[in-house]
Coordinates of C-alpha atoms and ligand atoms in Angstrom, one line a residue:
M7 CA -25.8 -9.9 -18.1
Q8 CA -24.4 -11.3 -15.0
Y9 CA -21.1 -12.7 -16.2
W10 CA -19.0 -12.2 -19.3
N11 CA -17.5 -15.7 -19.4
P12 CA -19.1 -18.0 -16.7
T13 CA -17.2 -21.1 -18.0
Y14 CA -14.1 -19.6 -16.5
E15 CA -15.4 -17.1 -14.0
C16 CA -17.5 -19.6 -12.2
M17 CA -15.4 -22.8 -12.5
S18 CA -14.8 -25.1 -9.6
R19 CA -11.6 -24.7 -7.6
E20 CA -10.4 -28.1 -8.8
D21 CA -10.9 -27.0 -12.4
I22 CA -9.1 -23.7 -11.8
R23 CA -6.1 -25.6 -10.4
R24 CA -6.1 -28.0 -13.3
V25 CA -6.2 -25.2 -15.9
Q26 CA -3.5 -23.3 -14.0
F27 CA -1.2 -26.3 -13.8
E28 CA -1.5 -27.1 -17.5
R29 CA -0.9 -23.4 -18.5
L30 CA 2.0 -23.0 -16.0
V31 CA 3.8 -26.0 -17.5
E32 CA 3.5 -24.5 -20.9
T33 CA 4.6 -21.0 -19.8
V34 CA 7.7 -22.3 -18.0
K35 CA 8.7 -24.3 -21.1
R36 CA 8.2 -21.2 -23.2
V37 CA 10.3 -18.9 -21.1
Y38 CA 13.0 -21.4 -20.6
H39 CA 13.5 -22.0 -24.3
N40 CA 12.7 -18.5 -25.6
V41 CA 14.1 -16.0 -23.0
P42 CA 17.8 -16.4 -22.2
H43 CA 17.4 -14.2 -19.1
Y44 CA 14.9 -16.7 -17.6
R45 CA 16.9 -19.7 -18.7
N46 CA 19.9 -18.3 -16.8
K47 CA 17.8 -17.5 -13.7
M48 CA 16.3 -21.0 -13.7
Q49 CA 19.7 -22.6 -14.3
A50 CA 21.2 -20.6 -11.4
K51 CA 18.5 -22.3 -9.2
G52 CA 19.1 -25.7 -10.8
I53 CA 15.6 -25.9 -12.2
E54 CA 14.4 -27.2 -15.5
P55 CA 10.9 -27.1 -17.0
G56 CA 10.5 -30.9 -16.2
D57 CA 10.7 -30.1 -12.5
I58 CA 7.3 -28.5 -12.5
K59 CA 5.2 -31.5 -11.5
S60 CA 2.4 -29.7 -9.6
L61 CA 1.0 -26.3 -9.0
D62 CA 3.0 -26.2 -5.7
D63 CA 6.2 -26.3 -7.6
L64 CA 5.6 -22.7 -8.6
K65 CA 7.3 -21.9 -5.3
S66 CA 10.6 -23.3 -6.6
L67 CA 10.7 -20.9 -9.5
P68 CA 12.8 -17.7 -9.4
F69 CA 11.1 -14.3 -8.8
T70 CA 11.1 -11.6 -11.5
Y71 CA 11.8 -8.0 -10.4
K72 CA 11.2 -4.7 -12.2
D73 CA 15.0 -4.6 -12.4
D74 CA 15.0 -7.7 -14.7
L75 CA 13.0 -5.8 -17.1
R76 CA 15.3 -2.8 -16.8
V77 CA 18.5 -4.8 -17.4
T78 CA 17.0 -6.4 -20.5
Y79 CA 15.5 -3.1 -21.8
P80 CA 13.8 -2.7 -24.1
F81 CA 12.8 -6.1 -25.6
G82 CA 15.1 -8.6 -23.9
M83 CA 12.4 -10.4 -22.0
F84 CA 10.0 -10.9 -24.9
A85 CA 9.4 -14.6 -25.6
V86 CA 8.4 -14.2 -29.2
P87 CA 10.2 -12.6 -32.2
L88 CA 9.3 -8.9 -32.8
S89 CA 7.4 -9.9 -35.9
E90 CA 4.7 -11.5 -33.5
I91 CA 4.4 -8.3 -31.4
I92 CA 1.5 -6.0 -32.5
R93 CA 1.4 -3.5 -29.6
I94 CA 4.0 -2.0 -27.3
H95 CA 3.2 -0.1 -24.1
A96 CA 5.5 1.2 -21.4
S97 CA 5.2 2.1 -17.8
S98 CA 6.8 5.4 -16.8
G99 CA 7.7 4.5 -13.3
T100 CA 9.2 7.2 -11.1
T101 CA 12.9 6.3 -11.4
G102 CA 15.2 4.8 -14.0
K103 CA 14.3 3.5 -17.4
Q104 CA 10.7 2.7 -18.5
T105 CA 9.6 -0.9 -18.5
V106 CA 8.5 -2.0 -21.9
V107 CA 5.6 -4.4 -22.5
G108 CA 4.9 -6.2 -25.8
Y109 CA 1.6 -7.9 -26.8
T110 CA 0.9 -10.5 -29.5
R111 CA -2.4 -10.6 -31.1
K112 CA -3.5 -13.3 -28.7
D113 CA -2.3 -11.1 -25.7
I114 CA -4.5 -8.3 -26.9
E115 CA -7.4 -10.7 -27.1
T116 CA -6.7 -11.9 -23.6
W117 CA -6.5 -8.3 -22.3
S118 CA -9.8 -7.4 -24.0
E119 CA -11.4 -10.5 -22.4
V120 CA -10.3 -9.6 -18.9
T121 CA -11.4 -5.9 -19.2
A122 CA -14.7 -7.1 -20.7
R123 CA -15.2 -9.2 -17.6
A124 CA -14.5 -6.1 -15.5
L125 CA -17.0 -4.0 -17.4
V126 CA -19.7 -6.6 -16.9
C127 CA -18.9 -6.6 -13.2
A128 CA -19.7 -2.9 -13.3
G129 CA -23.1 -3.7 -14.9
A130 CA -22.1 -2.9 -18.5
D131 CA -23.8 -4.6 -21.5
K132 CA -24.1 -3.7 -25.2
N133 CA -26.4 -0.8 -24.5
S134 CA -23.8 0.9 -22.3
I135 CA -21.9 4.0 -23.2
V136 CA -18.5 3.9 -21.7
Q137 CA -16.5 7.1 -21.3
V138 CA -12.9 6.1 -21.1
A139 CA -11.1 9.0 -19.3
Y140 CA -8.0 7.0 -18.5
G141 CA -5.0 8.3 -20.5
Y142 CA -4.5 6.8 -24.0
G143 CA -1.0 6.3 -25.1
L144 CA 1.9 4.2 -23.6
F145 CA -0.1 4.0 -20.3
T146 CA -2.3 0.9 -20.5
G147 CA -5.5 2.4 -18.9
G148 CA -7.1 4.0 -21.9
L149 CA -6.6 1.3 -24.6
G150 CA -7.1 -1.5 -22.0
L151 CA -10.7 -0.4 -21.2
H152 CA -11.3 0.6 -24.8
Y153 CA -10.9 -2.9 -26.2
G154 CA -12.9 -4.5 -23.4
T155 CA -15.8 -2.1 -24.1
E156 CA -15.8 -2.9 -27.8
K157 CA -15.6 -6.6 -27.0
I158 CA -18.9 -6.5 -25.1
G159 CA -20.4 -4.4 -27.9
A160 CA -21.0 -1.3 -25.8
A161 CA -20.2 2.1 -27.2
V162 CA -16.8 3.5 -26.2
I163 CA -16.1 7.2 -26.0
P164 CA -12.3 7.3 -26.3
I165 CA -11.9 10.8 -24.7
S166 CA -8.7 10.0 -22.7
G167 CA -7.8 12.0 -19.6
G168 CA -7.9 15.8 -19.2
N169 CA -10.1 18.7 -20.5
T170 CA -12.5 18.2 -17.7
K171 CA -15.1 20.7 -19.1
R172 CA -15.3 18.7 -22.3
Q173 CA -15.6 15.5 -20.3
I174 CA -18.6 16.9 -18.6
Q175 CA -20.2 18.2 -21.7
I176 CA -19.9 14.9 -23.4
M177 CA -21.0 12.9 -20.4
K178 CA -24.2 15.0 -20.4
D179 CA -24.9 15.2 -24.1
F180 CA -24.0 11.6 -25.0
G181 CA -25.6 10.1 -22.0
T182 CA -22.5 8.3 -20.7
T183 CA -23.6 5.4 -18.4
I184 CA -20.2 4.2 -17.3
L185 CA -17.1 6.3 -16.4
A186 CA -13.7 4.8 -16.5
C187 CA -10.8 6.8 -14.9
T188 CA -8.7 7.1 -11.8
P189 CA -10.6 7.6 -8.6
S190 CA -8.9 10.9 -8.0
Y191 CA -10.0 12.1 -11.4
A192 CA -13.5 11.0 -10.7
L193 CA -13.6 13.2 -7.7
Y194 CA -12.3 16.1 -9.7
I195 CA -15.0 15.5 -12.4
A196 CA -17.6 15.5 -9.6
E197 CA -16.3 18.8 -8.3
E198 CA -16.4 20.4 -11.7
L199 CA -19.9 19.1 -12.3
H200 CA -21.0 20.7 -9.0
E201 CA -19.4 24.0 -10.1
A202 CA -21.1 23.8 -13.5
G203 CA -24.4 23.4 -11.6
I204 CA -25.1 20.0 -13.1
K205 CA -26.8 17.6 -10.8
K206 CA -26.3 13.9 -10.8
E207 CA -29.9 13.5 -11.7
D208 CA -29.1 15.4 -15.0
L209 CA -26.8 12.6 -16.0
K210 CA -27.3 8.9 -17.0
L211 CA -24.2 7.7 -15.1
K212 CA -24.8 4.3 -13.4
A213 CA -21.3 3.0 -12.6
G214 CA -17.7 3.9 -12.5
I215 CA -14.7 1.6 -13.0
F216 CA -11.9 3.2 -11.1
G217 CA -8.3 2.1 -10.5
A218 CA -4.6 2.6 -11.3
E219 CA -4.0 4.1 -7.8
P220 CA -4.9 3.2 -4.2
W221 CA -8.2 4.6 -2.9
S222 CA -9.9 4.1 0.4
E223 CA -13.5 2.9 1.2
Q224 CA -14.2 6.4 2.4
M225 CA -13.2 7.8 -1.0
R226 CA -15.5 5.2 -2.7
R227 CA -18.4 6.5 -0.6
E228 CA -17.6 10.1 -1.5
I229 CA -17.5 9.3 -5.2
E230 CA -20.7 7.2 -5.1
E231 CA -22.5 9.9 -3.2
Q232 CA -21.3 12.8 -5.4
L233 CA -22.0 11.0 -8.7
G234 CA -24.9 8.8 -7.6
I235 CA -23.2 5.7 -9.0
L236 CA -21.8 2.2 -8.1
A237 CA -18.0 2.7 -7.9
I238 CA -16.0 -0.4 -8.4
D239 CA -12.3 -1.0 -8.2
I240 CA -10.2 -2.4 -11.1
Y241 CA -6.6 -3.4 -10.6
G242 CA -3.7 -4.2 -12.9
L243 CA -0.2 -3.3 -13.9
S244 CA 1.4 -2.9 -17.3
E245 CA 4.0 -5.6 -16.8
V246 CA 1.3 -8.2 -16.1
I247 CA -1.2 -7.0 -18.8
G248 CA -2.6 -3.6 -17.7
P249 CA -6.0 -3.0 -16.2
G250 CA -8.1 -6.2 -15.8
V251 CA -5.8 -8.4 -13.7
A252 CA -8.6 -8.2 -11.1
C253 CA -11.8 -6.4 -10.6
E254 CA -14.6 -6.0 -8.0
C255 CA -18.1 -7.3 -8.5
K256 CA -21.1 -5.4 -7.4
Y257 CA -20.7 -6.7 -3.8
K258 CA -17.4 -4.7 -3.5
C259 CA -15.7 -7.1 -1.2
G260 CA -12.4 -7.8 -2.8
L261 CA -11.3 -7.9 -6.4
H262 CA -11.7 -11.2 -8.4
I263 CA -8.4 -12.1 -9.9
N264 CA -8.6 -13.6 -13.4
E265 CA -7.0 -16.8 -12.3
D266 CA -7.3 -18.6 -15.6
H267 CA -4.6 -16.0 -16.8
F268 CA -2.7 -15.0 -13.7
I269 CA -1.7 -17.0 -10.6
P270 CA -1.4 -14.8 -7.5
E271 CA 0.8 -15.4 -4.4
I272 CA 1.3 -13.4 -1.3
I273 CA 4.8 -13.2 0.0
D274 CA 6.7 -11.6 2.8
P275 CA 8.6 -8.8 1.0
E276 CA 11.6 -9.2 3.2
T277 CA 12.1 -13.0 3.4
E278 CA 10.3 -13.7 0.0
E279 CA 8.5 -16.6 1.7
V280 CA 5.0 -17.5 0.6
L281 CA 2.6 -16.5 3.4
P282 CA -0.4 -18.6 4.6
E283 CA -3.9 -17.9 3.2
G284 CA -5.3 -14.6 4.4
S285 CA -2.0 -13.0 5.4
V286 CA -1.2 -9.5 4.3
G287 CA 1.9 -9.2 2.2
E288 CA 3.2 -8.4 -1.3
L289 CA 1.3 -9.6 -4.3
V290 CA 3.2 -11.7 -6.8
F291 CA 1.8 -12.7 -10.2
T292 CA 2.7 -15.4 -12.7
T293 CA 1.1 -15.0 -16.1
I294 CA 0.1 -18.3 -17.6
T295 CA -1.3 -17.3 -21.0
K296 CA 0.8 -14.4 -22.1
E297 CA 2.9 -14.8 -25.2
G298 CA 4.8 -11.5 -25.7
L299 CA 6.0 -10.9 -22.2
P300 CA 5.3 -13.9 -19.9
L301 CA 6.3 -13.2 -16.3
I302 CA 7.2 -15.7 -13.6
R303 CA 6.5 -14.7 -10.0
Y304 CA 6.6 -11.0 -10.7
R305 CA 7.1 -8.9 -7.6
T306 CA 4.4 -6.2 -7.8
R307 CA 5.3 -4.3 -4.6
D308 CA 1.6 -3.9 -4.0
I309 CA 0.3 -4.8 -0.6
S310 CA -2.9 -7.0 -0.3
S311 CA -4.2 -10.4 0.9
L312 CA -6.1 -13.2 -0.8
N313 CA -9.5 -14.5 0.2
Y314 CA -10.6 -17.9 -1.2
E315 CA -14.1 -17.9 0.3
R316 CA -17.0 -18.1 -2.2
C317 CA -18.4 -14.7 -3.2
E318 CA -22.1 -14.0 -3.3
C319 CA -21.9 -13.1 -7.0
G320 CA -21.1 -16.7 -8.0
R321 CA -17.7 -16.0 -9.3
T322 CA -15.2 -18.5 -8.0
F323 CA -12.0 -16.6 -8.6
V324 CA -10.0 -15.7 -5.5
R325 CA -10.5 -12.2 -4.3
M326 CA -7.6 -9.8 -3.5
E327 CA -8.2 -7.2 -0.8
K328 CA -8.2 -3.6 -2.1
V329 CA -4.6 -2.6 -2.4
C330 CA -3.7 -0.3 0.5
G331 CA -0.4 0.9 -1.0
R332 CA 3.0 -0.1 -2.4
T333 CA 6.0 -1.1 -0.4
D334 CA 7.8 1.7 -2.1
D335 CA 5.0 4.3 -1.5
M336 CA 5.0 3.6 2.1
I337 CA 6.5 6.4 4.1
I338 CA 8.3 5.5 7.2
V339 CA 7.9 8.3 9.6
R340 CA 10.0 8.0 12.8
G341 CA 9.9 4.2 12.4
V342 CA 6.1 3.9 11.7
N343 CA 5.0 2.6 8.4
V344 CA 2.3 4.9 6.9
F345 CA 0.4 4.5 3.6
P346 CA -1.3 7.6 2.2
S347 CA -4.5 5.6 1.9
Q348 CA -4.6 5.3 5.8
I349 CA -4.4 9.0 6.2
E350 CA -7.1 9.4 3.5
S351 CA -9.4 7.1 5.4
V352 CA -9.0 9.2 8.6
L353 CA -9.6 12.5 6.7
L354 CA -12.6 11.3 4.9
E355 CA -14.0 9.5 7.9
L356 CA -14.0 12.8 9.8
G357 CA -15.6 14.4 6.8
E358 CA -14.8 18.0 7.9
T359 CA -12.7 18.9 4.9
A360 CA -12.7 18.6 1.2
P361 CA -11.4 15.2 -0.1
H362 CA -8.2 16.6 -1.5
Y363 CA -4.9 16.1 0.4
Q364 CA -1.2 15.8 0.1
L365 CA 1.5 14.5 2.4
V366 CA 4.8 16.3 2.8
V367 CA 7.7 14.6 4.5
D368 CA 10.7 16.5 5.7
R369 CA 13.7 15.9 7.9
V370 CA 14.2 18.6 10.5
G371 CA 17.5 17.9 12.2
K372 CA 17.4 14.2 12.8
L373 CA 13.6 14.0 13.0
D374 CA 11.1 13.1 10.3
M375 CA 8.2 15.4 10.1
L376 CA 5.0 14.6 8.3
E377 CA 2.8 17.4 7.3
V378 CA -0.8 16.6 6.1
R379 CA -2.1 19.3 3.9
V380 CA -5.8 19.1 3.4
E381 CA -8.2 21.5 1.6
M382 CA -10.9 23.4 3.4
T383 CA -14.3 23.4 2.0
P384 CA -15.4 26.8 0.6
Q385 CA -17.7 27.3 3.6
M386 CA -14.8 26.7 6.1
F387 CA -12.6 29.1 4.2
S388 CA -14.8 32.0 5.3
D389 CA -14.9 30.6 8.8
K390 CA -13.1 32.1 11.8
V391 CA -9.4 31.2 12.4
K392 CA -10.4 29.6 15.8
N393 CA -12.7 27.2 14.1
I394 CA -10.2 26.3 11.5
E395 CA -7.6 25.6 14.2
S396 CA -10.0 23.3 16.0
V397 CA -10.5 21.2 12.9
E398 CA -6.8 20.9 12.4
K399 CA -6.6 19.8 16.0
R400 CA -9.3 17.2 15.6
I401 CA -7.6 15.8 12.4
R402 CA -4.2 15.7 14.2
S403 CA -5.6 13.7 17.1
A404 CA -7.6 11.3 14.9
I405 CA -4.4 10.5 12.9
E406 CA -2.5 10.1 16.1
S407 CA -4.9 7.7 17.7
T408 CA -5.4 5.6 14.5
L409 CA -1.8 5.5 13.2
G410 CA 0.2 6.3 16.3
I411 CA 2.1 9.1 14.8
S412 CA 2.1 12.8 15.4
T413 CA 1.7 15.0 12.4
K414 CA 1.4 18.7 11.5
V415 CA -2.0 19.3 9.9
T416 CA -2.4 22.3 7.7
L417 CA -5.7 23.3 6.2
V418 CA -5.1 25.0 2.9
E419 CA -7.3 27.1 0.6
P420 CA -9.9 25.4 -1.5
K421 CA -8.5 24.2 -4.9
S422 CA -4.9 24.9 -3.8
I423 CA -3.8 21.2 -4.1
A424 CA -3.2 20.3 -7.7
R425 CA -5.9 18.1 -9.2
S426 CA -4.9 15.1 -11.1
E427 CA -6.3 13.8 -14.4
G428 CA -4.5 10.5 -14.0
K429 CA -2.7 9.1 -11.0
A430 CA -2.7 11.5 -8.1
K431 CA 0.6 12.5 -6.5
R432 CA -0.1 12.1 -2.8
V433 CA 3.4 12.3 -1.3
I434 CA 6.1 14.9 -1.5
D435 CA 9.2 13.5 0.2
N436 CA 11.8 16.2 0.8
R437 CA 14.1 14.0 2.8
K438 CA 17.4 13.5 1.2
I439 CA 18.0 9.9 2.2
Ligands
DLL522 O1 -2.1 1.5 -13.5 C1 -2.9 -0.2 -15.0 C2 -4.3 0.2 -14.7 C3 -5.0 1.2 -15.5 C4 -5.0 -0.3 -13.6 C5 -6.3 1.5 -15.2 C6 -6.4 0.0 -13.4 C7 -7.0 0.9 -14.2 P1 0.7 0.9 -14.2 O2 0.8 2.3 -14.7 O3 1.8 -0.1 -14.6 O4 -0.6 0.2 -14.6 O5 0.7 0.9 -12.6 C8 0.5 -0.2 -11.9 O6 -0.6 1.0 -10.1 O7 1.3 -1.9 -9.3 C9 -0.4 -0.5 -8.3 O8 0.6 0.0 -7.5 C10 -1.2 0.7 -8.9 N1 -2.6 0.2 -9.1 C11 -3.2 -0.2 -10.2 N2 -4.5 -0.4 -10.0 C12 -4.7 -0.2 -8.7 C13 -5.9 -0.3 -7.8 C14 -1.9 0.6 -14.3 N3 -7.1 -0.6 -8.2 C15 0.5 0.1 -10.4 N4 -5.7 0.0 -6.5 C16 0.2 -1.1 -9.6 C17 -4.5 0.4 -6.0 C18 -3.5 0.2 -8.1 N5 -3.4 0.5 -6.8

């Protein structure tokens, strides 16, 4: 199976724009009439639904921020009565109240459709056995991939995250062909497989569908090599729908955004201006089919760019570049913007250490200090101090020449950095700013 739904996934740009315009008009009407918060925001800008006369008029609509969801907590942004909502998820976030997301029956159908498309991108069909090791619960990862798997008629193993030994046992005994989890958890599973003496040849794994956190190309290579699979990137966020907003195809050159459901824009996060095609900036999404929680120009804080060139796979949907980080994950060290994924690239490119790392930021006096803690491989651990120091030195100078910042590099014992079964915590910021 090459595509799940070629009618949409391969439609001409003209048709995509037509479908988007029709759906946008409906969405704007719906939020204006059903969500007082949106009506107020639109009235404050002097806009009415009738003003949306072309797709370009999207630009005139107000943005939606995470804060809008917080001030209307829990259900204030829902555009349907609660009797129409059949599922509620919530995104934990690191600060403040959770953001709450409600789905109608049609929304669940849409969500299953987009994750089905993603699974087919990974090569799944009805013979596949998909081990969903994303967390089940309020987090959207588990149930999102679960419904997509059932939709295509493959067998889903709803194991959720954690209990890695059992993951491995089941993977081997049930003949899992597709693994769905965070990339950091995939690496952890690979490590445990190695320890259990199970070779990739002993498994039936063919592909992995990894997302929910940024991961570098180098990390992809590491996972592909260790598990002997095709590793593709899936993107999404709870507010917009969950996993399945976009997904890579087997060519791995950007993630196809499901444009019949979500309209992307790239803006300058400071000025909020829409940037020209190809520019790097903050991703903004407008949902155009959602009923429960439609969102207009939602500021994701994720950094990416859009590529409208045709992809070799035949899908015509625009591709977003792999997300390199979030504006709020970015650490500013002595004025230099650093994303953890950039450090990850340098570390894995050098390939001298284990692929497990953590960044610790401190303020010493008036100066920001960034410490890169990275695990030694078991062989290095028994090595001479002099050799360890020389690896630290090489990493330090590679980071300095790539990112232009000086860091303290500390090689730590194997397995001393906490493994994650969900989203990895890469940064510890001890600065009290
Ligand atoms: O992480 C949904 C998801 C589940 C996506 C499973 C993919 C797979 P949230 O918990 O609301 O939803 O977190 C959303 O995670 O704004 C990004 O910052 C980050 N994120 C999600 N996917 C990717 C990815 C889910 N492929 C936030 N690459 C988003 C980089 C990602 N970051």
